[in-house]
Each structure stands twice: as C-alpha cells, then as structure tokens.
JSON list of C-alpha atoms in Angstrom, two decimals:
[
{"chain": "A", "resi": 25, "resn": "UNK", "atom": "CA", "xyz": [-14.07, -46.27, -9.87]},
{"chain": "A", "resi": 26, "resn": "UNK", "atom": "CA", "xyz": [-10.92, -47.61, -8.24]},
{"chain": "A", "resi": 27, "resn": "UNK", "atom": "CA", "xyz": [-10.10, -51.12, -9.50]},
{"chain": "A", "resi": 28, "resn": "UNK", "atom": "CA", "xyz": [-7.19, -51.58, -7.09]},
{"chain": "A", "resi": 29, "resn": "UNK", "atom": "CA", "xyz": [-7.80, -54.24, -4.45]},
{"chain": "A", "resi": 30, "resn": "UNK", "atom": "CA", "xyz": [-5.67, -54.37, -1.31]},
{"chain": "A", "resi": 31, "resn": "UNK", "atom": "CA", "xyz": [-4.35, -57.94, -1.19]},
{"chain": "A", "resi": 32, "resn": "UNK", "atom": "CA", "xyz": [-2.64, -57.46, 2.19]},
{"chain": "A", "resi": 33, "resn": "UNK", "atom": "CA", "xyz": [-5.37, -55.92, 4.36]},
{"chain": "A", "resi": 34, "resn": "UNK", "atom": "CA", "xyz": [-8.60, -57.45, 3.07]},
{"chain": "A", "resi": 35, "resn": "UNK", "atom": "CA", "xyz": [-10.77, -56.05, 5.88]},
{"chain": "A", "resi": 36, "resn": "UNK", "atom": "CA", "xyz": [-9.64, -52.41, 6.10]},
{"chain": "A", "resi": 37, "resn": "UNK", "atom": "CA", "xyz": [-12.89, -51.26, 7.74]},
{"chain": "A", "resi": 38, "resn": "UNK", "atom": "CA", "xyz": [-12.89, -54.12, 10.30]},
{"chain": "A", "resi": 39, "resn": "UNK", "atom": "CA", "xyz": [-16.40, -55.22, 9.38]},
{"chain": "A", "resi": 40, "resn": "UNK", "atom": "CA", "xyz": [-15.66, -58.88, 10.15]},
{"chain": "A", "resi": 41, "resn": "UNK", "atom": "CA", "xyz": [-13.94, -58.64, 13.52]},
{"chain": "A", "resi": 42, "resn": "UNK", "atom": "CA", "xyz": [-16.63, -60.89, 15.01]},
{"chain": "A", "resi": 43, "resn": "UNK", "atom": "CA", "xyz": [-15.48, -63.77, 12.77]},
{"chain": "A", "resi": 44, "resn": "UNK", "atom": "CA", "xyz": [-12.35, -64.64, 14.72]},
{"chain": "A", "resi": 45, "resn": "UNK", "atom": "CA", "xyz": [-11.71, -68.28, 13.95]},
{"chain": "A", "resi": 46, "resn": "UNK", "atom": "CA", "xyz": [-8.07, -68.89, 14.78]},
{"chain": "A", "resi": 47, "resn": "UNK", "atom": "CA", "xyz": [-7.29, -72.07, 16.70]},
{"chain": "A", "resi": 48, "resn": "UNK", "atom": "CA", "xyz": [-6.64, -70.09, 19.90]},
{"chain": "A", "resi": 49, "resn": "UNK", "atom": "CA", "xyz": [-10.00, -68.28, 19.53]},
{"chain": "A", "resi": 50, "resn": "UNK", "atom": "CA", "xyz": [-11.96, -71.52, 19.23]},
{"chain": "A", "resi": 51, "resn": "UNK", "atom": "CA", "xyz": [-10.20, -74.18, 21.31]},
{"chain": "A", "resi": 52, "resn": "UNK", "atom": "CA", "xyz": [-8.47, -73.83, 24.66]},
{"chain": "A", "resi": 53, "resn": "UNK", "atom": "CA", "xyz": [-7.51, -76.15, 27.48]},
{"chain": "A", "resi": 54, "resn": "UNK", "atom": "CA", "xyz": [-7.71, -74.79, 31.01]},
{"chain": "A", "resi": 55, "resn": "UNK", "atom": "CA", "xyz": [-5.07, -75.43, 33.64]},
{"chain": "A", "resi": 56, "resn": "UNK", "atom": "CA", "xyz": [-5.39, -78.92, 35.06]},
{"chain": "A", "resi": 57, "resn": "UNK", "atom": "CA", "xyz": [-6.95, -80.34, 31.89]},
{"chain": "A", "resi": 58, "resn": "UNK", "atom": "CA", "xyz": [-4.31, -80.96, 29.26]},
{"chain": "A", "resi": 59, "resn": "UNK", "atom": "CA", "xyz": [-3.95, -83.33, 26.36]},
{"chain": "A", "resi": 60, "resn": "UNK", "atom": "CA", "xyz": [-0.56, -84.63, 25.29]},
{"chain": "A", "resi": 61, "resn": "UNK", "atom": "CA", "xyz": [1.59, -81.96, 23.66]},
{"chain": "A", "resi": 62, "resn": "UNK", "atom": "CA", "xyz": [1.75, -83.83, 20.35]},
{"chain": "A", "resi": 63, "resn": "UNK", "atom": "CA", "xyz": [-2.08, -84.07, 20.29]},
{"chain": "A", "resi": 64, "resn": "UNK", "atom": "CA", "xyz": [-2.42, -80.33, 20.90]},
{"chain": "A", "resi": 65, "resn": "UNK", "atom": "CA", "xyz": [0.19, -79.45, 18.25]},
{"chain": "A", "resi": 66, "resn": "UNK", "atom": "CA", "xyz": [-1.30, -81.73, 15.58]},
{"chain": "A", "resi": 67, "resn": "UNK", "atom": "CA", "xyz": [-4.84, -80.65, 16.48]},
{"chain": "A", "resi": 68, "resn": "UNK", "atom": "CA", "xyz": [-3.82, -77.05, 15.82]},
{"chain": "A", "resi": 69, "resn": "UNK", "atom": "CA", "xyz": [-2.18, -78.02, 12.51]},
{"chain": "A", "resi": 70, "resn": "UNK", "atom": "CA", "xyz": [-5.23, -80.04, 11.43]},
{"chain": "A", "resi": 71, "resn": "UNK", "atom": "CA", "xyz": [-7.60, -77.27, 12.48]},
{"chain": "A", "resi": 72, "resn": "UNK", "atom": "CA", "xyz": [-5.68, -74.56, 10.60]},
{"chain": "A", "resi": 73, "resn": "UNK", "atom": "CA", "xyz": [-5.06, -76.75, 7.53]},
{"chain": "A", "resi": 74, "resn": "UNK", "atom": "CA", "xyz": [-8.66, -77.95, 7.33]},
{"chain": "A", "resi": 75, "resn": "UNK", "atom": "CA", "xyz": [-10.05, -74.47, 7.82]},
{"chain": "A", "resi": 76, "resn": "UNK", "atom": "CA", "xyz": [-7.70, -73.04, 5.20]},
{"chain": "A", "resi": 77, "resn": "UNK", "atom": "CA", "xyz": [-8.38, -75.74, 2.60]},
{"chain": "A", "resi": 78, "resn": "UNK", "atom": "CA", "xyz": [-12.13, -75.62, 3.12]},
{"chain": "A", "resi": 79, "resn": "UNK", "atom": "CA", "xyz": [-12.24, -71.81, 2.95]},
{"chain": "A", "resi": 80, "resn": "UNK", "atom": "CA", "xyz": [-10.10, -71.73, -0.21]},
{"chain": "A", "resi": 81, "resn": "UNK", "atom": "CA", "xyz": [-12.28, -74.40, -1.84]},
{"chain": "A", "resi": 82, "resn": "UNK", "atom": "CA", "xyz": [-15.55, -72.66, -0.96]},
{"chain": "A", "resi": 83, "resn": "UNK", "atom": "CA", "xyz": [-14.15, -69.26, -1.99]},
{"chain": "A", "resi": 84, "resn": "UNK", "atom": "CA", "xyz": [-13.01, -70.62, -5.34]},
{"chain": "A", "resi": 85, "resn": "UNK", "atom": "CA", "xyz": [-16.30, -72.43, -5.89]},
{"chain": "A", "resi": 86, "resn": "UNK", "atom": "CA", "xyz": [-18.71, -69.72, -4.76]},
{"chain": "A", "resi": 87, "resn": "UNK", "atom": "CA", "xyz": [-16.81, -66.45, -4.22]},
{"chain": "A", "resi": 88, "resn": "UNK", "atom": "CA", "xyz": [-17.08, -65.04, -7.73]},
{"chain": "A", "resi": 89, "resn": "UNK", "atom": "CA", "xyz": [-20.79, -65.89, -8.03]},
{"chain": "A", "resi": 90, "resn": "UNK", "atom": "CA", "xyz": [-21.57, -64.54, -4.57]},
{"chain": "A", "resi": 91, "resn": "UNK", "atom": "CA", "xyz": [-19.58, -61.39, -5.36]},
{"chain": "A", "resi": 92, "resn": "UNK", "atom": "CA", "xyz": [-21.72, -60.94, -8.47]},
{"chain": "A", "resi": 93, "resn": "UNK", "atom": "CA", "xyz": [-24.89, -61.72, -6.50]},
{"chain": "A", "resi": 94, "resn": "UNK", "atom": "CA", "xyz": [-24.15, -59.20, -3.73]},
{"chain": "A", "resi": 95, "resn": "UNK", "atom": "CA", "xyz": [-22.94, -56.60, -6.22]},
{"chain": "A", "resi": 96, "resn": "UNK", "atom": "CA", "xyz": [-26.21, -56.89, -8.14]},
{"chain": "A", "resi": 97, "resn": "UNK", "atom": "CA", "xyz": [-28.18, -56.88, -4.87]},
{"chain": "A", "resi": 98, "resn": "UNK", "atom": "CA", "xyz": [-26.61, -53.65, -3.66]},
{"chain": "A", "resi": 99, "resn": "UNK", "atom": "CA", "xyz": [-26.99, -52.15, -7.14]},
{"chain": "A", "resi": 100, "resn": "UNK", "atom": "CA", "xyz": [-30.74, -52.90, -6.96]},
{"chain": "A", "resi": 101, "resn": "UNK", "atom": "CA", "xyz": [-30.95, -51.35, -3.49]},
{"chain": "A", "resi": 102, "resn": "UNK", "atom": "CA", "xyz": [-29.13, -48.24, -4.72]},
{"chain": "A", "resi": 103, "resn": "UNK", "atom": "CA", "xyz": [-31.36, -48.05, -7.82]},
{"chain": "A", "resi": 104, "resn": "UNK", "atom": "CA", "xyz": [-34.50, -48.38, -5.71]},
{"chain": "A", "resi": 105, "resn": "UNK", "atom": "CA", "xyz": [-33.38, -45.72, -3.25]},
{"chain": "A", "resi": 106, "resn": "UNK", "atom": "CA", "xyz": [-32.23, -43.25, -5.92]},
{"chain": "A", "resi": 107, "resn": "UNK", "atom": "CA", "xyz": [-35.03, -43.69, -8.47]},
{"chain": "A", "resi": 108, "resn": "UNK", "atom": "CA", "xyz": [-38.02, -44.78, -6.35]},
{"chain": "A", "resi": 109, "resn": "UNK", "atom": "CA", "xyz": [-37.86, -44.23, -2.60]},
{"chain": "A", "resi": 110, "resn": "UNK", "atom": "CA", "xyz": [-36.28, -40.77, -2.47]},
{"chain": "A", "resi": 111, "resn": "UNK", "atom": "CA", "xyz": [-38.62, -39.21, -5.09]},
{"chain": "A", "resi": 112, "resn": "UNK", "atom": "CA", "xyz": [-41.63, -40.89, -3.43]},
{"chain": "A", "resi": 113, "resn": "UNK", "atom": "CA", "xyz": [-40.58, -39.54, -0.03]},
{"chain": "A", "resi": 114, "resn": "UNK", "atom": "CA", "xyz": [-40.18, -36.06, -1.53]},
{"chain": "A", "resi": 115, "resn": "UNK", "atom": "CA", "xyz": [-43.64, -36.31, -3.11]},
{"chain": "A", "resi": 116, "resn": "UNK", "atom": "CA", "xyz": [-45.12, -37.47, 0.20]},
{"chain": "A", "resi": 117, "resn": "UNK", "atom": "CA", "xyz": [-43.50, -34.60, 2.10]},
{"chain": "A", "resi": 118, "resn": "UNK", "atom": "CA", "xyz": [-44.96, -32.07, -0.39]},
{"chain": "A", "resi": 119, "resn": "UNK", "atom": "CA", "xyz": [-48.46, -33.49, 0.10]},
{"chain": "A", "resi": 120, "resn": "UNK", "atom": "CA", "xyz": [-47.97, -33.73, 3.84]},
{"chain": "A", "resi": 121, "resn": "UNK", "atom": "CA", "xyz": [-47.45, -29.95, 4.02]},
{"chain": "A", "resi": 122, "resn": "UNK", "atom": "CA", "xyz": [-50.83, -29.46, 2.30]},
{"chain": "A", "resi": 123, "resn": "UNK", "atom": "CA", "xyz": [-52.54, -31.87, 4.70]},
{"chain": "A", "resi": 124, "resn": "UNK", "atom": "CA", "xyz": [-50.89, -30.15, 7.66]},
{"chain": "A", "resi": 125, "resn": "UNK", "atom": "CA", "xyz": [-52.26, -26.78, 6.49]},
{"chain": "A", "resi": 126, "resn": "UNK", "atom": "CA", "xyz": [-55.77, -28.19, 5.99]},
{"chain": "A", "resi": 127, "resn": "UNK", "atom": "CA", "xyz": [-55.85, -29.88, 9.39]},
{"chain": "A", "resi": 128, "resn": "UNK", "atom": "CA", "xyz": [-54.40, -26.77, 11.05]},
{"chain": "A", "resi": 129, "resn": "UNK", "atom": "CA", "xyz": [-57.09, -24.57, 9.45]},
{"chain": "A", "resi": 130, "resn": "UNK", "atom": "CA", "xyz": [-59.83, -26.99, 10.50]},
{"chain": "A", "resi": 131, "resn": "UNK", "atom": "CA", "xyz": [-58.57, -27.08, 14.08]},
{"chain": "A", "resi": 132, "resn": "UNK", "atom": "CA", "xyz": [-58.22, -23.31, 14.36]},
{"chain": "A", "resi": 133, "resn": "UNK", "atom": "CA", "xyz": [-61.62, -22.56, 12.74]},
{"chain": "A", "resi": 134, "resn": "UNK", "atom": "CA", "xyz": [-63.84, -25.20, 14.32]},
{"chain": "A", "resi": 135, "resn": "UNK", "atom": "CA", "xyz": [-62.18, -26.84, 17.26]},
{"chain": "A", "resi": 136, "resn": "UNK", "atom": "CA", "xyz": [-60.45, -23.71, 18.62]},
{"chain": "A", "resi": 137, "resn": "UNK", "atom": "CA", "xyz": [-63.63, -21.70, 19.24]},
{"chain": "A", "resi": 138, "resn": "UNK", "atom": "CA", "xyz": [-65.36, -24.77, 20.67]},
{"chain": "A", "resi": 139, "resn": "UNK", "atom": "CA", "xyz": [-62.56, -25.36, 23.18]},
{"chain": "A", "resi": 140, "resn": "UNK", "atom": "CA", "xyz": [-62.47, -21.66, 24.04]},
{"chain": "A", "resi": 141, "resn": "UNK", "atom": "CA", "xyz": [-66.25, -21.63, 24.68]},
{"chain": "A", "resi": 142, "resn": "UNK", "atom": "CA", "xyz": [-66.04, -24.74, 26.87]},
{"chain": "A", "resi": 143, "resn": "UNK", "atom": "CA", "xyz": [-63.19, -23.16, 28.78]},
{"chain": "A", "resi": 144, "resn": "UNK", "atom": "CA", "xyz": [-65.25, -20.02, 29.46]},
{"chain": "A", "resi": 145, "resn": "UNK", "atom": "CA", "xyz": [-68.26, -22.07, 30.56]},
{"chain": "A", "resi": 146, "resn": "UNK", "atom": "CA", "xyz": [-66.30, -24.25, 32.93]},
{"chain": "A", "resi": 147, "resn": "UNK", "atom": "CA", "xyz": [-64.14, -21.42, 34.27]},
{"chain": "A", "resi": 148, "resn": "UNK", "atom": "CA", "xyz": [-66.88, -20.30, 36.62]},
{"chain": "A", "resi": 149, "resn": "UNK", "atom": "CA", "xyz": [-67.10, -23.67, 38.37]},
{"chain": "A", "resi": 150, "resn": "UNK", "atom": "CA", "xyz": [-65.65, -23.63, 41.85]},
{"chain": "A", "resi": 151, "resn": "UNK", "atom": "CA", "xyz": [-64.83, -26.64, 43.94]},
{"chain": "A", "resi": 152, "resn": "UNK", "atom": "CA", "xyz": [-64.72, -26.17, 47.69]},
{"chain": "A", "resi": 153, "resn": "UNK", "atom": "CA", "xyz": [-63.22, -28.80, 49.89]},
{"chain": "A", "resi": 154, "resn": "UNK", "atom": "CA", "xyz": [-65.11, -29.16, 53.11]},
{"chain": "A", "resi": 155, "resn": "UNK", "atom": "CA", "xyz": [-64.29, -31.64, 55.59]}
]
C-alpha cells in the first residue's frame, strides 16, 4: 500500500471537475449591467475568503471522520463482493447450467415432436385468394 499522498494535485483522476466553485464560475456580470469596481473586487475577495475558511473549517471538523466512514464503507463493499456476491454468482451459474440442460431436454423430448407434428398437419392447408 502506498502511503504517499500528492499534496499538489489532489484530484489526479479529475473525479470532481463538476465542482467548479471559483468566483468566476459562480458569479458574472454581463455587459451593460455592472456594479462599481470596488464592489466587484471586494465581493470576489469575500467570496473566496468565505469559501476557503468555511471549507477548511468543515474539512478539519469532519474530514477525518468522513474519510474513516467512506474507507470503512468501501471496505464493506469490497468484502461483500469478494466473499459473498462473487461466490454466490458462481454457485448460481453452476446451477443455471443444470437447469438449462433440464429445460433443453424437456423441450427437445416433448415440445419438439409436438411442434413437428403440428407442422406436418398444418402443412397441407392451402389458402387461395379469390377475388
């Protein structure tokens, strides 16, 4: 297990690209509708500062516990898949082959001759279109 954590690129697989929350991604003023420059500048500073402080606070308060929670959750999913679901699926597929053989034998022994007989009986029927 690799205990090294990349502190520079914290989303190397780009799984959170949809969470763009920079000031420019959230707020924008179109041409013709502008606030005073000082309002726009301080709004951006307040937005970025508030977002940063709130995120750091919530991360410090909950991040370690949520990391433990999600780690345990994915461990349980892995355990269930490895020790329960995969062996059960393998067991099911073994029994399914037996059922497939039984149904195939039934169809070929009983239903096959019946369909063949019906086909021979109805093969002599002719339909003439008169009109």
